[in-house]
Coordinates of C-alpha atoms in Angstrom, one line a residue:
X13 CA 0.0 0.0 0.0
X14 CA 1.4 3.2 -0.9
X15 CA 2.3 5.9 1.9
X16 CA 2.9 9.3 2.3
X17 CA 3.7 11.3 5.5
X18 CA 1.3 14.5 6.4
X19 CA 3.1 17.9 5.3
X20 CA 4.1 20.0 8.1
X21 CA 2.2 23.0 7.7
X22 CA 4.7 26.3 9.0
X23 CA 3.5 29.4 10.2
X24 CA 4.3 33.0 10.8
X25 CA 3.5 34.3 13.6
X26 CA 1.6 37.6 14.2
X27 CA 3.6 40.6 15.2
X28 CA 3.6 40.6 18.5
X29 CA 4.1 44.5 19.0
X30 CA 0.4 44.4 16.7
X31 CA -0.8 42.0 18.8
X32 CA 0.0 43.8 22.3
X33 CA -0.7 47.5 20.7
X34 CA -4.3 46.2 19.9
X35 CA -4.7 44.1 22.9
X36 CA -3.7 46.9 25.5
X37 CA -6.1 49.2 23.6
X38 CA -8.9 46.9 23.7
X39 CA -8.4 45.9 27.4
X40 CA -8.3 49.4 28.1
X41 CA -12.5 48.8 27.6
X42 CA -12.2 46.4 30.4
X43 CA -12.6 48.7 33.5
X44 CA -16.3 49.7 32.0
X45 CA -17.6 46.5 31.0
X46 CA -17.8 42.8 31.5
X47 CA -15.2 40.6 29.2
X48 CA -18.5 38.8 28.1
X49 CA -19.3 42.4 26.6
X50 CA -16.1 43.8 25.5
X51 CA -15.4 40.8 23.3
X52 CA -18.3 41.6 21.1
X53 CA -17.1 45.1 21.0
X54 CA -13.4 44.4 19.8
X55 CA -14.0 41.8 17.8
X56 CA -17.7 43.6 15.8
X57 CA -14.7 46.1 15.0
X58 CA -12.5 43.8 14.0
X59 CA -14.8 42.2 11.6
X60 CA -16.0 45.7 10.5
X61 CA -12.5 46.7 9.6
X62 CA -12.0 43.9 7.7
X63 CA -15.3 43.4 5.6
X64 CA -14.7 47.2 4.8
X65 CA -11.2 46.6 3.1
X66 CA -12.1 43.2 1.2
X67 CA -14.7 45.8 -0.4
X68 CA -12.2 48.6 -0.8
X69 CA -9.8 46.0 -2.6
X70 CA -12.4 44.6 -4.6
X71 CA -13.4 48.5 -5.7
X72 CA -9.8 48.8 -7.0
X73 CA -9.8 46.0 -8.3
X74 CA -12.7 46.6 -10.9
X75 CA -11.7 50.0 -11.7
X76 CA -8.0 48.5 -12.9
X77 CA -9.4 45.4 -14.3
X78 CA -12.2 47.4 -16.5
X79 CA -11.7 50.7 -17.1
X80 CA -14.7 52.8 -16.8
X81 CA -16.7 50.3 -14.8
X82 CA -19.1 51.1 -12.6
X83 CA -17.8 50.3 -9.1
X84 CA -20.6 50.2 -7.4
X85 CA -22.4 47.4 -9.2
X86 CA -23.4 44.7 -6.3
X87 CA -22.7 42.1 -8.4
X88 CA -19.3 43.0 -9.3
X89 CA -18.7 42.4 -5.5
X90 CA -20.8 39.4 -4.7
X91 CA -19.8 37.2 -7.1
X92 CA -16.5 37.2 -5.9
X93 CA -17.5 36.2 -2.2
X94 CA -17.4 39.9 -0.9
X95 CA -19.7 41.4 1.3
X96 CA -21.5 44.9 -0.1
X97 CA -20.8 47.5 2.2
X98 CA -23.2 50.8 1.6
X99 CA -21.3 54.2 1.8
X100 CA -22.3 54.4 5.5
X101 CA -20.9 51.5 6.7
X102 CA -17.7 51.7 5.3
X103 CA -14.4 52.3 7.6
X104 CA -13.1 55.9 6.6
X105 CA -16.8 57.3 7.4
X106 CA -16.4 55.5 10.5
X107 CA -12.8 56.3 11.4
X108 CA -13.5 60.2 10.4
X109 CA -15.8 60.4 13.2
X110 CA -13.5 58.4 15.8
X111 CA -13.1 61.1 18.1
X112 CA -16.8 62.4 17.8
X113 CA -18.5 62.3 21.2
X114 CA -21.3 60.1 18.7
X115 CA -18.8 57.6 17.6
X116 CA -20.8 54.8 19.0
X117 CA -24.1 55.7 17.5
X118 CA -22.4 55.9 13.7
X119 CA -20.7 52.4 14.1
X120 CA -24.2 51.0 15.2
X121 CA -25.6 52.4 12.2
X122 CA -23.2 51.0 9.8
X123 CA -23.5 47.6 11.5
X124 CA -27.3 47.7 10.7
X125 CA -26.3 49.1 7.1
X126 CA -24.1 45.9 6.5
X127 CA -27.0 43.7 7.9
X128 CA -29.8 45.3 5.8
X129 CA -27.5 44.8 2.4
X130 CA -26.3 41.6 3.4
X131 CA -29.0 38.6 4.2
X132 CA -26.5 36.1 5.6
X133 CA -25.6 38.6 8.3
X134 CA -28.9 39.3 9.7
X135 CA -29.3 39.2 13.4
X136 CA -25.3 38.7 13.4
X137 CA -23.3 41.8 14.4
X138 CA -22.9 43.5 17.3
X139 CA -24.8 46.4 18.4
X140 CA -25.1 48.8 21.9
X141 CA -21.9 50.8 20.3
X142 CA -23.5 54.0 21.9
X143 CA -24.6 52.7 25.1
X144 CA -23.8 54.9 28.1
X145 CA -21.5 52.2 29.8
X146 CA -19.1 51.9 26.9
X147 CA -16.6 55.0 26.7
X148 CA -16.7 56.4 24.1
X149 CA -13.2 58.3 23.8
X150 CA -11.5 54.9 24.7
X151 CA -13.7 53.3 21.8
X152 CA -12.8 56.0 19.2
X153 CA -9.0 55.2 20.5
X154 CA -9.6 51.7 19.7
X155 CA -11.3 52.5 16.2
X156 CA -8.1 54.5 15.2
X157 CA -5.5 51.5 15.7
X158 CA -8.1 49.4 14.3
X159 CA -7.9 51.7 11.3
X160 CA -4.0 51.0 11.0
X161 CA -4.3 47.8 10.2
X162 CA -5.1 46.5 6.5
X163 CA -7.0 43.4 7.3
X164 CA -8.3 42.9 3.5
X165 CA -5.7 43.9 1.5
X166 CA -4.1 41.2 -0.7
X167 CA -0.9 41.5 1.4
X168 CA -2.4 40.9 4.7
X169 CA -5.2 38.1 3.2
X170 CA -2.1 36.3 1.7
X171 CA -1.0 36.3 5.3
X172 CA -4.3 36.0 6.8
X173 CA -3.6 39.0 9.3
X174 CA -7.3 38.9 10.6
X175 CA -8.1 35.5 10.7
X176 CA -4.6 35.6 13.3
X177 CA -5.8 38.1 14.8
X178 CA -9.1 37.0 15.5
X179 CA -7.6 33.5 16.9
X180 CA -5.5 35.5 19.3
X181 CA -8.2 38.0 20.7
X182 CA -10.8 34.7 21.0
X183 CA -7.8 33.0 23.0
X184 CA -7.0 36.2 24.8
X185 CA -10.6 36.7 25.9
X186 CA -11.3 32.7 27.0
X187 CA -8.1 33.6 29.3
X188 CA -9.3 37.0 31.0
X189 CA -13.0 35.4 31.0
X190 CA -11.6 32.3 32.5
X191 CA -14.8 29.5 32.5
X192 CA -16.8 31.8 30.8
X193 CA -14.4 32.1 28.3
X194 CA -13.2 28.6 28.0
X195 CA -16.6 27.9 27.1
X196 CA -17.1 28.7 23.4
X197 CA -12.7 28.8 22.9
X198 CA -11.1 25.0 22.3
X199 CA -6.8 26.3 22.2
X200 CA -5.4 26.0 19.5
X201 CA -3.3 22.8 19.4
X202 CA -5.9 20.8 20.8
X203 CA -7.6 21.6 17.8
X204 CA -4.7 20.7 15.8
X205 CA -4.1 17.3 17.1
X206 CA -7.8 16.7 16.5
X207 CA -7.8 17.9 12.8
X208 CA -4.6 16.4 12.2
X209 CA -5.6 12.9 12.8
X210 CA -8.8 12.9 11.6
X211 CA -7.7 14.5 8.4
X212 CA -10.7 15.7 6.7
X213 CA -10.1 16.1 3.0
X214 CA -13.5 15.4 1.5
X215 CA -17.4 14.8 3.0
X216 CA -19.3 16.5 5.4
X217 CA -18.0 17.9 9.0
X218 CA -19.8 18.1 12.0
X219 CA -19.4 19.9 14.9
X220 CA -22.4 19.5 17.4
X221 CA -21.5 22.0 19.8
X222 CA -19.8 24.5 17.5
X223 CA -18.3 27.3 19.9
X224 CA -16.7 30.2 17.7
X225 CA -16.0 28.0 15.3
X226 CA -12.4 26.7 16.0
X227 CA -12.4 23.3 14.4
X228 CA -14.2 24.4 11.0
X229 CA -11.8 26.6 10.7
X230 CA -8.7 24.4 11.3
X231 CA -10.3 21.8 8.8
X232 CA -9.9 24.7 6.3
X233 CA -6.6 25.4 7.2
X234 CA -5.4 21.8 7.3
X235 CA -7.0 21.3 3.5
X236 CA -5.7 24.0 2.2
X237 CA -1.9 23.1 3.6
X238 CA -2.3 20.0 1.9
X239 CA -3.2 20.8 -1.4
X240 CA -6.9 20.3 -1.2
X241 CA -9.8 22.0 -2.4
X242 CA -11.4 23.6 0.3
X243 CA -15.1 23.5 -1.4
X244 CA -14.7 19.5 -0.8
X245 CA -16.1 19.4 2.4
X246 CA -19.6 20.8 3.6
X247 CA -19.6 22.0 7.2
X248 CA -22.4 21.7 9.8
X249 CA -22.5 22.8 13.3
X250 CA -24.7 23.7 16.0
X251 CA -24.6 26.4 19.3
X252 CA -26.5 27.1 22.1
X253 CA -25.2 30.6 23.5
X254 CA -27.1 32.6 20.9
X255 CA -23.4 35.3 21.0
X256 CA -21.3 32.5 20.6
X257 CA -23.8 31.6 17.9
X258 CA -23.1 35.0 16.3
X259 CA -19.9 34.7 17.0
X260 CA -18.8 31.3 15.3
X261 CA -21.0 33.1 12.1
X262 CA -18.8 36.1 11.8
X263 CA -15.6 33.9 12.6
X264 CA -16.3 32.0 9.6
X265 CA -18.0 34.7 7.3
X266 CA -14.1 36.4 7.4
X267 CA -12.7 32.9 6.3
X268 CA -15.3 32.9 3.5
X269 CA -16.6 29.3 5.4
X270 CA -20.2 28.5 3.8
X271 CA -21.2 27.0 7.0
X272 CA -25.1 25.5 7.9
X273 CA -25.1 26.1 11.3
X274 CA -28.9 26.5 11.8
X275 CA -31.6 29.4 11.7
X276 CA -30.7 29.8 15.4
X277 CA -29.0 29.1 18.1
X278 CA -31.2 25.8 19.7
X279 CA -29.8 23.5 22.2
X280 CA -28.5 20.3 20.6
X281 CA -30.2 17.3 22.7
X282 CA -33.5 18.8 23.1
X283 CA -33.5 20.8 19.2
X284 CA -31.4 19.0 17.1
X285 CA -31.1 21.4 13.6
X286 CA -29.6 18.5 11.6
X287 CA -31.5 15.6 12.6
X288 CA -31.1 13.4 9.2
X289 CA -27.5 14.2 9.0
X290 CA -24.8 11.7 8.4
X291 CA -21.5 13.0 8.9
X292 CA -18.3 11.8 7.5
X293 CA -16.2 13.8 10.5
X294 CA -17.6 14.9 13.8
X295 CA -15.4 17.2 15.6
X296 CA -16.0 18.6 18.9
X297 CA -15.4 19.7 22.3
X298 CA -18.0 19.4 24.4
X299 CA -18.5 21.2 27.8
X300 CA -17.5 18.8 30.7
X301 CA -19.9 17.2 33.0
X302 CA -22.5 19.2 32.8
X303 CA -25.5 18.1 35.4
X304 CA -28.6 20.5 33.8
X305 CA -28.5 18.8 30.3
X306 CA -32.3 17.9 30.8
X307 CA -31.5 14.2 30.9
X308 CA -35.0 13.6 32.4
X309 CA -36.7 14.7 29.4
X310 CA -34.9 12.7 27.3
X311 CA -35.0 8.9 28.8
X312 CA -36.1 6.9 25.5
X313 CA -34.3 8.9 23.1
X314 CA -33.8 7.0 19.9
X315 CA -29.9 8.1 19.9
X316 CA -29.2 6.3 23.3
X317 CA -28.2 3.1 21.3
X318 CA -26.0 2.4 23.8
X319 CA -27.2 3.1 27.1
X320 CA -29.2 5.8 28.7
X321 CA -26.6 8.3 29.5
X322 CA -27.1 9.4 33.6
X323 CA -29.5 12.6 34.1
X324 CA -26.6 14.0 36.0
X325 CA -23.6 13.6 33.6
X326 CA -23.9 14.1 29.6
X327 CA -20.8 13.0 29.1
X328 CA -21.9 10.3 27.3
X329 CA -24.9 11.6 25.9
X330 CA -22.3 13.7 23.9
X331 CA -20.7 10.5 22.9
X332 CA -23.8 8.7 21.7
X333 CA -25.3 12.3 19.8
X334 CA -21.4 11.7 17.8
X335 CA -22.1 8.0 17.1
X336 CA -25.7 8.5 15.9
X337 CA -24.7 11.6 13.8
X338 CA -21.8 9.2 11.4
X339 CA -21.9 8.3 8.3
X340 CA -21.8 4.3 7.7
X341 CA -17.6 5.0 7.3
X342 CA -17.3 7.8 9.5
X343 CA -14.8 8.8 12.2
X344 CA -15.4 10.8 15.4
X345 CA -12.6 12.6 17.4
X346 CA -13.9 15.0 20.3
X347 CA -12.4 16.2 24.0
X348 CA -13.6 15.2 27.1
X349 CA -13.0 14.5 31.3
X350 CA -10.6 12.2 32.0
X351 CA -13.2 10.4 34.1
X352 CA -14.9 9.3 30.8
X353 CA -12.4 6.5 30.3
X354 CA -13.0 4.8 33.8
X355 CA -15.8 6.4 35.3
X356 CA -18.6 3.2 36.3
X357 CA -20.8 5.9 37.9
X358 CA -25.0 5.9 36.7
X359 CA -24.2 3.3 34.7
X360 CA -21.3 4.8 32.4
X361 CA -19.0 1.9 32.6
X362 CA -21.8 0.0 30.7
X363 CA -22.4 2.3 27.8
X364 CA -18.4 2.6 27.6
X365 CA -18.2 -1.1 27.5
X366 CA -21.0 -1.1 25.0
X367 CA -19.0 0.8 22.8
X368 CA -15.8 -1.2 23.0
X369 CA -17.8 -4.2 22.4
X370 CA -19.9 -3.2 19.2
X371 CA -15.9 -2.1 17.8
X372 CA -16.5 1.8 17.5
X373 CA -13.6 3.0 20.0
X374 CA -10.6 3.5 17.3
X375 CA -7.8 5.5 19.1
X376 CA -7.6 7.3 22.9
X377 CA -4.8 10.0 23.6
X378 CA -4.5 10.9 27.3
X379 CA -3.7 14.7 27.1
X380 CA -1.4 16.8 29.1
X381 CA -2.9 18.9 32.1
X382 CA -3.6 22.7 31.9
X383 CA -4.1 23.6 28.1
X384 CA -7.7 25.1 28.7
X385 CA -8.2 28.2 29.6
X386 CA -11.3 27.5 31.6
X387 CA -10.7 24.0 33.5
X388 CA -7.5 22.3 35.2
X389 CA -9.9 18.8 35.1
X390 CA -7.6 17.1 32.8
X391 CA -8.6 15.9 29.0
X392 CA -8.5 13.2 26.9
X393 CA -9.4 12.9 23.1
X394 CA -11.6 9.9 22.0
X395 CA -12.0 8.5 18.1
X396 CA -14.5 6.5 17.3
X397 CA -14.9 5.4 13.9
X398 CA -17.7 2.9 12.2
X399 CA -16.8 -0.3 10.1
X400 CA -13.1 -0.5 11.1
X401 CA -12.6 -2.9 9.3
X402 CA -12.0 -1.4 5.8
X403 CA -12.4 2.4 4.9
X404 CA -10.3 5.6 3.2
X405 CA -8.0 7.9 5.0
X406 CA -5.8 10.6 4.3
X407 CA -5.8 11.8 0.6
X408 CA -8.3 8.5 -0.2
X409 CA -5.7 5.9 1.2
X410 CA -6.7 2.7 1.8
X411 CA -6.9 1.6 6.0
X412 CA -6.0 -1.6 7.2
X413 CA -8.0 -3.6 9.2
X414 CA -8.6 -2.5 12.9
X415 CA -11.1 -4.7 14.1
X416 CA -11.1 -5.7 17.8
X417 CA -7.9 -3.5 18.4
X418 CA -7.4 -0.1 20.2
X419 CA -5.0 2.3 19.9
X420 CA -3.7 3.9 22.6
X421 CA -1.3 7.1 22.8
X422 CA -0.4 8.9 26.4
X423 CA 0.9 12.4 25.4
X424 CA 0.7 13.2 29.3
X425 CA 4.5 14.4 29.1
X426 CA 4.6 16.8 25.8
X427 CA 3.9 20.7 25.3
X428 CA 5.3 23.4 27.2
X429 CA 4.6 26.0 29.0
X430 CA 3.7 29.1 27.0
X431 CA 3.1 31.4 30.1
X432 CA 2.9 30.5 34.3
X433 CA -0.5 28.8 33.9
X434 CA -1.4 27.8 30.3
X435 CA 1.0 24.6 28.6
X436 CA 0.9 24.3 24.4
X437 CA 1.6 21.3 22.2
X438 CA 4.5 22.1 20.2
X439 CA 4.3 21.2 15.9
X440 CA 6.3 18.3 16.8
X441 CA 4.7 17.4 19.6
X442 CA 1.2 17.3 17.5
X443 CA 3.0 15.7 14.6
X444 CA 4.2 12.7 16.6
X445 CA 0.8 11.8 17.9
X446 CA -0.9 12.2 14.3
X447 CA 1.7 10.2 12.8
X448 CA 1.8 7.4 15.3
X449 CA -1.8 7.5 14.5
X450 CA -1.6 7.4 10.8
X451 CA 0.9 4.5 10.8
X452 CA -1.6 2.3 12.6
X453 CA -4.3 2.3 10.7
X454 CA -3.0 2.4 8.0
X455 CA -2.4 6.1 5.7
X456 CA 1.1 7.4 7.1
X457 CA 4.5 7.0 6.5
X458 CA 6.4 4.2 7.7
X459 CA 5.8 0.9 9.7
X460 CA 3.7 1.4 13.5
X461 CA 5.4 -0.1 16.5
X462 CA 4.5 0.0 20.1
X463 CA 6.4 2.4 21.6
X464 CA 6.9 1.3 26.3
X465 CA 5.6 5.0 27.5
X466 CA 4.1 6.0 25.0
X467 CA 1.6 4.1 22.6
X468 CA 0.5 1.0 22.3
X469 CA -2.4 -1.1 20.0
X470 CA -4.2 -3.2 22.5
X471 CA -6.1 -6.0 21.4
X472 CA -9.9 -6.2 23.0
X473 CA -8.9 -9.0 25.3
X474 CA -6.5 -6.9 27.0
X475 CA -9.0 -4.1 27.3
X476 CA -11.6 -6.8 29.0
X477 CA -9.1 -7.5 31.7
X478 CA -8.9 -3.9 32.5
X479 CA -12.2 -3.8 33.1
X480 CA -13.0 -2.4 29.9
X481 CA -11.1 1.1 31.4
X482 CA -9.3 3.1 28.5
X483 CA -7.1 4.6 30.2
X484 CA -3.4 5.1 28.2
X485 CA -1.6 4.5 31.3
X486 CA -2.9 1.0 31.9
X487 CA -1.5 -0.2 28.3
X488 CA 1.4 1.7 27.3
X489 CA 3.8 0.9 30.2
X490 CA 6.6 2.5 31.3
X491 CA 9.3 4.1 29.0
X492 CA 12.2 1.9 28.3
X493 CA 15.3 3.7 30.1
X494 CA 18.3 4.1 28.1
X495 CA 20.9 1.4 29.4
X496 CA 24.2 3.2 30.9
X497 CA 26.5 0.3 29.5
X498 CA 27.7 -0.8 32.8
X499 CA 27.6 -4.2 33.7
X500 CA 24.6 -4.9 36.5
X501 CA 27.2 -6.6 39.2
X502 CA 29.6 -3.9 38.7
X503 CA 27.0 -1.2 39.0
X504 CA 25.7 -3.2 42.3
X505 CA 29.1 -3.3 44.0
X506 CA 29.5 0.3 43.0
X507 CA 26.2 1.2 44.4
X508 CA 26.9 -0.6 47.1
X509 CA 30.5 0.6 48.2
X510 CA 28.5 4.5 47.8
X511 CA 26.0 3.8 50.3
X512 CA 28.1 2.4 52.2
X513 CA 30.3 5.8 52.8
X514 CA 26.8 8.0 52.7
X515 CA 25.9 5.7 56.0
X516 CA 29.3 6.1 58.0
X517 CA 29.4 10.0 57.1
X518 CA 26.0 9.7 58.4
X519 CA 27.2 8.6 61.6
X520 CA 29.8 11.1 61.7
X521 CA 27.6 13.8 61.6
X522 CA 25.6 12.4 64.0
X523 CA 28.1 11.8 66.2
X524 CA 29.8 15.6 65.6
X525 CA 26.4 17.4 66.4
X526 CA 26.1 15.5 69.8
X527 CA 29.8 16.5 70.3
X528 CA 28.4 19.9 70.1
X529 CA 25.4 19.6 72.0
X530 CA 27.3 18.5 74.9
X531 CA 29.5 21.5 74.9
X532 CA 26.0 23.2 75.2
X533 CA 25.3 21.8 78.3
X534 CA 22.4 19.1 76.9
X535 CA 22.5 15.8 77.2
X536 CA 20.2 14.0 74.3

């Protein structure tokens, strides 16, 4: 069978003196409203900015490419995926009036301008510029560095200046919103590990509880590094928080993402907007443990093939949403607790074991602690994939056979830390685990081998002994330690003759310091 490795995709990094110039400005909001709030206000901006220039580019554009043309023909615009933006709404009639006392009031005005002209926006941008509790001589300041940034220019799309900057102010605002935050924001190399092994080239992607958008647009991303076409998949998602909602919309209407992610925001278990849908990924990351899922309401469910997931846990009513949502050859990767893998509480050990039995459990990674923003409960990633025993992976490769075999992969030891409290996967770091993946089953480069410490394809019998717990650590071992070369009686008499001396200097000391305490005048 022919293999191929994954290309490393490499990256520039933002400026960082952009980064923290727009950052301190827009925390500068912080001291007159809630992070919740000021996210929507930087980041409605942000997106204002940058719709604004992809229609001043596409302006000059027309006027060089026909001579004479009328520029403001909609079509000219919308055929090429750009947004119309009416006179109003456009960035230098908001940045002239930056430092009017009414600046608030004109950008709310050309955010319903923008909505009015453009359907798929509707209902989607931020509004409440001119409210009283939003200053408005800090927001003109934040309007003019906006303004000094050319987020749709060819330059900076080539570079994809906004889409970077948008992933750092969404990571920036999970950490100053903490749980809050965390919520709607998976970081960044979690996502990557997910995307990477899943590799979604062609089908339709799923992400049932969608946040801002993170994995849809890492799928893009990955694609596009590997030479794919980017209209090959179809994406489908789904959001409760009605602004995270709005925010996953406008974090993929700057990508130029077609994305189906409902009429509304709806809870997923109780309104599910895709109902017939058969996925060929799922992607997710859903929130942990949550207790007031409405389990109650839900007790014959048609999706609980498995089990009835516990009122108090939907842990695994997550799980079995994924499973029903596949296509017959799809594959699932998604985040959740630790516990997941052993817990027997409610009956979750049964539905687990349900799993392992009917062959869907492809691949567990045990994750390293502290790379959420919102939670130190520490993560693991689960793939599940349907009829393992044939299939296509990356770039239409055939799979071998995985039947009635696991793969298990404890990454517990990678990343680093990237400041005091938050750790990061490093490219290689993600890159190992993919490719250890893609070598089992069957699409990477190279021959798989268990690896003591570190991975290891256990067959189902093993996993029954356990107790049918999938935890990494119960499979993979220890890591072989690197053998000094020293012959084992030598190194014992050596040993030996050391601790020998540590004992008698021991004594010495012990002896010296009653010496002293004698001198003293006590007697121990």
């Amino acid at each position: 069978m022919p293999r191929g490795p994954a290309k490393k995709k490499t990256e520039d990094t933002p400026s960082q003196s952009l980064e923290s110039k727009l950052w301190a400005t827009a925390d500068k909001l912080r001291g007159h409203l809630d992070a919740a709030d000021y996210k929507h206000v930087v980041l409605g901006l942000i997106f204002l900015k940058y719709i604004s220039d992809r229609f001043a580019q596409r302006h000059a554009e027309i006027i060089r490419e026909e001579a004479g043309a009328y520029s403001e023909d909609r079509d000219e615009y919308t055929a090429e995926g750009v947004f119309w933006v009416p006179v109003s709404g456009r960035w230098t009639m908001v940045q002239a009036a930056a430092k009017q006392t009414d600046i608030g009031k004109r950008i709310d005005e050309a955010m319903t301008e923008i909505e009015r002209e453009n359907p798929k926006l509707k209902g989607i941008l931020p509004k409440g510029y001119a409210r009283p509790t939003l200053d408005q001589r800090r927001l003109g300041e934040l309007v003019d560095l906006i303004g000094t940034i050319g987020l749709g220019t060819a330059e900076h799309q080539a570079r994809d200046t906004l889409g970077r900057v948008y992933e750092y102010f969404l990571g920036m605002f999970a950490s100053a919103e903490g749980k809050r935050g965390g919520e709607f924001y998976t970081p960044a190399s979690v996502v990557r590990v997910l995307v990477t092994m899943l590799a979604p080239y062609k089908g339709r992607i799923y992400d049932p509880c969608c946040g801002s958008g993170g994995m849809f647009v890492q799928s893009e991303k990955f694609i596009e590094a590997h030479g794919g076409k980017v209209g090959d998949i179809s994406v489908y998602g789904e959001e409760s928080n009605p602004n995270t909602w709005k925010l996953a919309l406008m974090n993929l209407a700057i990508r130029g993402i077609e994305a189906d992610l409902g009429p509304e925001a709806a809870d997923t278990f109780h309104k599910d907007l895709h109902p017939d849908l058969r996925a060929d990924y799922i992607l997710a990351n859903p929130p942990f443990n949550i207790s007031d899922w409405g389990g109650d309401l839900l007790r014959d469910d048609k999706r609980w093939q498995y089990g009835v997931p516990p009122t108090g846990n939907a842990n695994f009513a997550w799980v079995q949403h994924m499973v029903h949502h596949l296509a017959p050859y799809g594959i699932a990767g998604f985040v959740l607790a630790n516990g997941s893998m052993s817990s027997n509480t409610s009956g979750e050990g049964e539905i687990r074991k349900n799993l392992i039995e009917a062959d869907m459990v492809d691949c567990m990674v045990a994750m390293p602690g502290q790379l959420f923003y919102s939670t130190q409960i520490p993560v693991c990633l689960w793939f599940l994939a349907k009829n393992r025993d044939d299939g296509r992976g990356m770039a239409g490769k055939e799979l071998f056979e995985r039947t009635g075999e696991v793969l298990f992969i404890d990454a517990r030891n990678m990343g680093f830390m990237a400041d005091r409290t938050h750790r990061e996967l490093s490219d290689e770091d993600i890159q190992k685990i993919a490719d250890t993946y893609h070598r089992w089953r069957g699409d990477g480069e190279g021959e798989y081998a268990d690896v003591p410490g570190f991975c290891k394809a256990a067959s189902l019998d093993e996993i029954r002994k356990n107790g049918h717990v999938l935890t990494p650590g119960r499979y993979v071992g220890a890591a072989a330690k690197d053998d000094d070369g020293e012959p084992f009686e030598e190194k014992m008499d050596r040993l030996t003759k050391e601790l020998s001396a540590q004992l008698a200097e021991g004594r010495r000391l012990e002896e010296e310091m009653l010496k002293n305490f004698r001198v003293l005048g006590y007697e121990l």
